PDB file of C-alpha atoms in Angstrom:
ATOM      1  CA  MET B  67     228.743 121.903 124.139  1.00  0.00           C
ATOM      2  CA  ILE B  68     226.120 119.832 125.937  1.00  0.00           C
ATOM      3  CA  LYS B  69     225.570 116.345 124.513  1.00  0.00           C
ATOM      4  CA  SER B  70     223.410 114.894 127.294  1.00  0.00           C
ATOM      5  CA  ILE B  71     220.743 116.331 129.608  1.00  0.00           C
ATOM      6  CA  LEU B  72     218.986 114.819 132.602  1.00  0.00           C
ATOM      7  CA  PHE B  73     215.885 116.570 133.965  1.00  0.00           C
ATOM      8  CA  VAL B  74     215.140 115.903 137.640  1.00  0.00           C
ATOM      9  CA  CYS B  75     212.162 116.492 139.924  1.00  0.00           C
ATOM     10  CA  LEU B  76     211.040 114.819 143.138  1.00  0.00           C
ATOM     11  CA  GLY B  77     209.171 111.724 141.927  1.00  0.00           C
ATOM     12  CA  ASN B  78     209.742 111.801 138.145  1.00  0.00           C
ATOM     13  CA  ILE B  79     206.038 111.698 137.296  1.00  0.00           C
ATOM     14  CA  CYS B  80     205.149 115.315 136.439  1.00  0.00           C
ATOM     15  CA  ARG B  81     207.769 117.987 135.796  1.00  0.00           C
ATOM     16  CA  SER B  82     210.877 116.099 134.709  1.00  0.00           C
ATOM     17  CA  PRO B  83     209.185 113.666 132.295  1.00  0.00           C
ATOM     18  CA  MET B  84     207.376 116.666 130.776  1.00  0.00           C
ATOM     19  CA  ALA B  85     210.700 118.484 130.323  1.00  0.00           C
ATOM     20  CA  GLU B  86     212.256 115.354 128.823  1.00  0.00           C
ATOM     21  CA  THR B  87     209.361 115.013 126.366  1.00  0.00           C
ATOM     22  CA  ILE B  88     209.490 118.667 125.306  1.00  0.00           C
ATOM     23  CA  MET B  89     213.264 118.542 124.819  1.00  0.00           C
ATOM     24  CA  ARG B  90     213.028 115.317 122.790  1.00  0.00           C
ATOM     25  CA  GLU B  91     210.494 116.985 120.488  1.00  0.00           C
ATOM     26  CA  LEU B  92     212.677 120.071 120.025  1.00  0.00           C
ATOM     27  CA  ILE B  93     215.747 117.973 119.292  1.00  0.00           C
ATOM     28  CA  LEU B  94     213.804 115.758 116.891  1.00  0.00           C
ATOM     29  CA  GLU B  95     212.404 118.825 115.057  1.00  0.00           C
ATOM     30  CA  ARG B  96     215.955 120.060 114.521  1.00  0.00           C
ATOM     31  CA  GLY B  97     217.240 116.687 113.308  1.00  0.00           C
ATOM     32  CA  MET B  98     219.537 116.288 116.304  1.00  0.00           C
ATOM     33  CA  ALA B  99     218.113 113.129 117.877  1.00  0.00           C
ATOM     34  CA  ASP B 100     221.341 111.218 117.308  1.00  0.00           C
ATOM     35  CA  GLN B 101     223.468 114.042 118.761  1.00  0.00           C
ATOM     36  CA  VAL B 102     221.857 114.792 122.136  1.00  0.00           C
ATOM     37  CA  MET B 103     220.768 112.281 124.784  1.00  0.00           C
ATOM     38  CA  VAL B 104     217.826 113.295 127.001  1.00  0.00           C
ATOM     39  CA  ASP B 105     216.350 111.523 130.017  1.00  0.00           C
ATOM     40  CA  SER B 106     214.624 112.299 133.308  1.00  0.00           C
ATOM     41  CA  ALA B 107     214.730 110.927 136.827  1.00  0.00           C
ATOM     42  CA  GLY B 108     213.463 111.589 140.333  1.00  0.00           C
ATOM     43  CA  ILE B 109     215.215 112.373 143.574  1.00  0.00           C
ATOM     44  CA  ALA B 110     213.040 109.741 145.277  1.00  0.00           C
ATOM     45  CA  ASN B 111     211.943 106.348 144.011  1.00  0.00           C
ATOM     46  CA  TYR B 112     208.309 106.751 145.145  1.00  0.00           C
ATOM     47  CA  HIS B 113     206.932 105.902 141.704  1.00  0.00           C
ATOM     48  CA  GLU B 114     209.684 103.782 140.151  1.00  0.00           C
ATOM     49  CA  GLY B 115     208.469 102.067 136.973  1.00  0.00           C
ATOM     50  CA  GLU B 116     205.224 104.040 136.804  1.00  0.00           C
ATOM     51  CA  ARG B 117     204.095 106.188 133.886  1.00  0.00           C
ATOM     52  CA  ALA B 118     203.797 109.930 134.336  1.00  0.00           C
ATOM     53  CA  ASP B 119     200.865 111.235 136.356  1.00  0.00           C
ATOM     54  CA  SER B 120     197.653 110.838 134.334  1.00  0.00           C
ATOM     55  CA  ARG B 121     196.816 114.538 134.689  1.00  0.00           C
ATOM     56  CA  MET B 122     200.248 115.501 133.335  1.00  0.00           C
ATOM     57  CA  ARG B 123     199.825 113.084 130.421  1.00  0.00           C
ATOM     58  CA  SER B 124     196.390 114.530 129.666  1.00  0.00           C
ATOM     59  CA  HIS B 125     197.583 118.147 129.675  1.00  0.00           C
ATOM     60  CA  ALA B 126     200.649 117.145 127.664  1.00  0.00           C
ATOM     61  CA  ALA B 127     198.412 115.493 125.049  1.00  0.00           C
ATOM     62  CA  ASP B 128     196.393 118.712 124.788  1.00  0.00           C
ATOM     63  CA  HIS B 129     199.664 120.378 123.735  1.00  0.00           C
ATOM     64  CA  GLY B 130     200.587 117.613 121.274  1.00  0.00           C
ATOM     65  CA  TYR B 131     203.029 115.754 123.549  1.00  0.00           C
ATOM     66  CA  ASP B 132     203.043 112.047 124.367  1.00  0.00           C
ATOM     67  CA  ILE B 133     204.935 111.296 127.591  1.00  0.00           C
ATOM     68  CA  LEU B 134     206.323 107.766 127.271  1.00  0.00           C
ATOM     69  CA  HIS B 135     208.826 107.860 130.144  1.00  0.00           C
ATOM     70  CA  ARG B 136     208.599 105.531 133.147  1.00  0.00           C
ATOM     71  CA  SER B 137     209.711 106.892 136.501  1.00  0.00           C
ATOM     72  CA  ARG B 138     213.169 106.069 137.795  1.00  0.00           C
ATOM     73  CA  PRO B 139     215.384 107.463 140.544  1.00  0.00           C
ATOM     74  CA  VAL B 140     218.600 109.401 139.985  1.00  0.00           C
ATOM     75  CA  LEU B 141     221.507 106.940 139.978  1.00  0.00           C
ATOM     76  CA  GLU B 142     225.167 107.548 140.769  1.00  0.00           C
ATOM     77  CA  GLU B 143     226.040 106.700 137.163  1.00  0.00           C
ATOM     78  CA  ASP B 144     223.863 109.608 135.968  1.00  0.00           C
ATOM     79  CA  PHE B 145     226.467 112.025 137.334  1.00  0.00           C
ATOM     80  CA  TYR B 146     229.015 110.560 134.912  1.00  0.00           C
ATOM     81  CA  LYS B 147     226.652 110.002 131.993  1.00  0.00           C
ATOM     82  CA  PHE B 148     225.035 113.468 131.697  1.00  0.00           C
ATOM     83  CA  ASP B 149     226.760 116.773 130.929  1.00  0.00           C
ATOM     84  CA  LEU B 150     223.902 118.884 132.276  1.00  0.00           C
ATOM     85  CA  ILE B 151     221.516 117.928 135.073  1.00  0.00           C
ATOM     86  CA  VAL B 152     218.564 120.309 135.459  1.00  0.00           C
ATOM     87  CA  GLY B 153     216.639 120.326 138.733  1.00  0.00           C
ATOM     88  CA  MET B 154     213.139 121.740 138.771  1.00  0.00           C
ATOM     89  CA  ASP B 155     213.463 123.609 142.088  1.00  0.00           C
ATOM     90  CA  SER B 156     216.010 124.509 144.760  1.00  0.00           C
ATOM     91  CA  SER B 157     215.236 121.399 146.789  1.00  0.00           C
ATOM     92  CA  ASN B 158     215.982 119.192 143.767  1.00  0.00           C
ATOM     93  CA  VAL B 159     219.243 121.032 143.129  1.00  0.00           C
ATOM     94  CA  ARG B 160     220.276 120.753 146.785  1.00  0.00           C
ATOM     95  CA  ASP B 161     219.555 117.006 146.751  1.00  0.00           C
ATOM     96  CA  LEU B 162     221.465 116.571 143.480  1.00  0.00           C
ATOM     97  CA  GLU B 163     224.490 118.416 144.899  1.00  0.00           C
ATOM     98  CA  TYR B 164     224.358 116.130 147.936  1.00  0.00           C
ATOM     99  CA  LYS B 165     224.169 112.973 145.790  1.00  0.00           C
ATOM    100  CA  ARG B 166     226.828 114.054 143.279  1.00  0.00           C
ATOM    101  CA  PRO B 167     230.098 112.078 143.544  1.00  0.00           C
ATOM    102  CA  ALA B 168     233.139 114.297 144.168  1.00  0.00           C
ATOM    103  CA  ASP B 169     234.739 113.371 140.834  1.00  0.00           C
ATOM    104  CA  SER B 170     231.638 114.027 138.697  1.00  0.00           C
ATOM    105  CA  GLU B 171     231.977 116.709 136.042  1.00  0.00           C
ATOM    106  CA  SER B 172     228.230 117.057 135.452  1.00  0.00           C
ATOM    107  CA  ARG B 173     226.930 120.605 135.697  1.00  0.00           C
ATOM    108  CA  ILE B 174     223.870 120.992 137.908  1.00  0.00           C
ATOM    109  CA  GLU B 175     221.519 123.908 137.214  1.00  0.00           C
ATOM    110  CA  MET B 176     218.032 124.886 138.301  1.00  0.00           C
ATOM    111  CA  VAL B 177     215.434 125.328 135.571  1.00  0.00           C
ATOM    112  CA  ALA B 178     215.037 128.929 136.804  1.00  0.00           C
ATOM    113  CA  LYS B 179     218.255 129.800 134.958  1.00  0.00           C
ATOM    114  CA  TYR B 180     216.481 129.229 131.647  1.00  0.00           C
ATOM    115  CA  VAL B 181     213.217 131.177 132.113  1.00  0.00           C
ATOM    116  CA  THR B 182     212.289 134.851 132.380  1.00  0.00           C
ATOM    117  CA  PRO B 183     211.689 135.934 135.023  1.00  0.00           C
ATOM    118  CA  PRO B 184     213.917 133.339 136.719  1.00  0.00           C
ATOM    119  CA  GLN B 185     211.722 131.038 138.802  1.00  0.00           C
ATOM    120  CA  PRO B 186     211.618 127.431 139.898  1.00  0.00           C
ATOM    121  CA  CYS B 187     209.198 125.025 138.262  1.00  0.00           C
ATOM    122  CA  PRO B 188     206.457 124.417 140.856  1.00  0.00           C
ATOM    123  CA  ASP B 189     205.208 120.900 141.490  1.00  0.00           C
ATOM    124  CA  PRO B 190     201.644 120.684 140.090  1.00  0.00           C
ATOM    125  CA  TYR B 191     200.914 117.353 141.807  1.00  0.00           C
ATOM    126  CA  TYR B 192     198.684 118.747 144.583  1.00  0.00           C
ATOM    127  CA  GLY B 193     197.136 121.548 142.526  1.00  0.00           C
ATOM    128  CA  GLY B 194     194.614 121.942 139.775  1.00  0.00           C
ATOM    129  CA  ALA B 195     194.661 122.139 135.996  1.00  0.00           C
ATOM    130  CA  GLU B 196     196.204 125.627 136.004  1.00  0.00           C
ATOM    131  CA  GLY B 197     199.324 124.242 137.671  1.00  0.00           C
ATOM    132  CA  PHE B 198     199.863 121.624 134.980  1.00  0.00           C
ATOM    133  CA  GLU B 199     199.331 124.212 132.238  1.00  0.00           C
ATOM    134  CA  PHE B 200     201.772 126.605 133.901  1.00  0.00           C
ATOM    135  CA  VAL B 201     204.411 123.861 134.161  1.00  0.00           C
ATOM    136  CA  ILE B 202     204.111 123.007 130.464  1.00  0.00           C
ATOM    137  CA  THR B 203     204.436 126.667 129.436  1.00  0.00           C
ATOM    138  CA  LEU B 204     207.404 127.226 131.738  1.00  0.00           C
ATOM    139  CA  LEU B 205     209.163 124.047 130.561  1.00  0.00           C
ATOM    140  CA  GLU B 206     208.616 124.895 126.895  1.00  0.00           C
ATOM    141  CA  GLU B 207     210.440 128.183 127.465  1.00  0.00           C
ATOM    142  CA  ALA B 208     213.178 126.530 129.511  1.00  0.00           C
ATOM    143  CA  CYS B 209     213.794 123.797 126.933  1.00  0.00           C
ATOM    144  CA  GLU B 210     213.943 126.297 124.070  1.00  0.00           C
ATOM    145  CA  ASN B 211     216.509 128.324 126.009  1.00  0.00           C
ATOM    146  CA  ILE B 212     218.558 125.282 127.000  1.00  0.00           C
ATOM    147  CA  LEU B 213     218.647 124.260 123.364  1.00  0.00           C
ATOM    148  CA  LYS B 214     219.588 127.770 122.205  1.00  0.00           C
ATOM    149  CA  HIS B 215     222.217 128.511 124.884  1.00  0.00           C
ATOM    150  CA  GLU B 216     223.647 125.098 125.752  1.00  0.00           C
ATOM    151  CA  ILE B 217     223.371 122.906 122.653  1.00  0.00           C
ATOM    152  CA  LEU B 218     223.218 124.935 119.429  1.00  0.00           C
TER     153      LEU B 218
END
């Protein structure tokens, strides 16, 4: 049973903080906040310490979410601290596998495993409003399925 989840994207300002926020809400709704730890991080430290992208925060607010996370990079200790590490796309997963210490028991999965049809979560950073909306919808489905198949 999964007790800790880390969501990872490239810069930790769009996709992974959105996934973290959605999962926190789902866990809170089910009264499990003290049972499951959730966080997010980025492969790169481009935006370390910054809030999520303002467009992502705006679209999230339209869906009733408040993204409070501040960007941080994936750390070596994350591979020992989290049971499940979920990368948003194949590049994220490849980078996570490369960074993972040999003795880590964390399971690394791509978000595509948890959505139908299976697909990576595209980076909305360089796109328009539709991209941010698509990411939220995809991550809501993924988080529900992670909760149902990995935690409950």
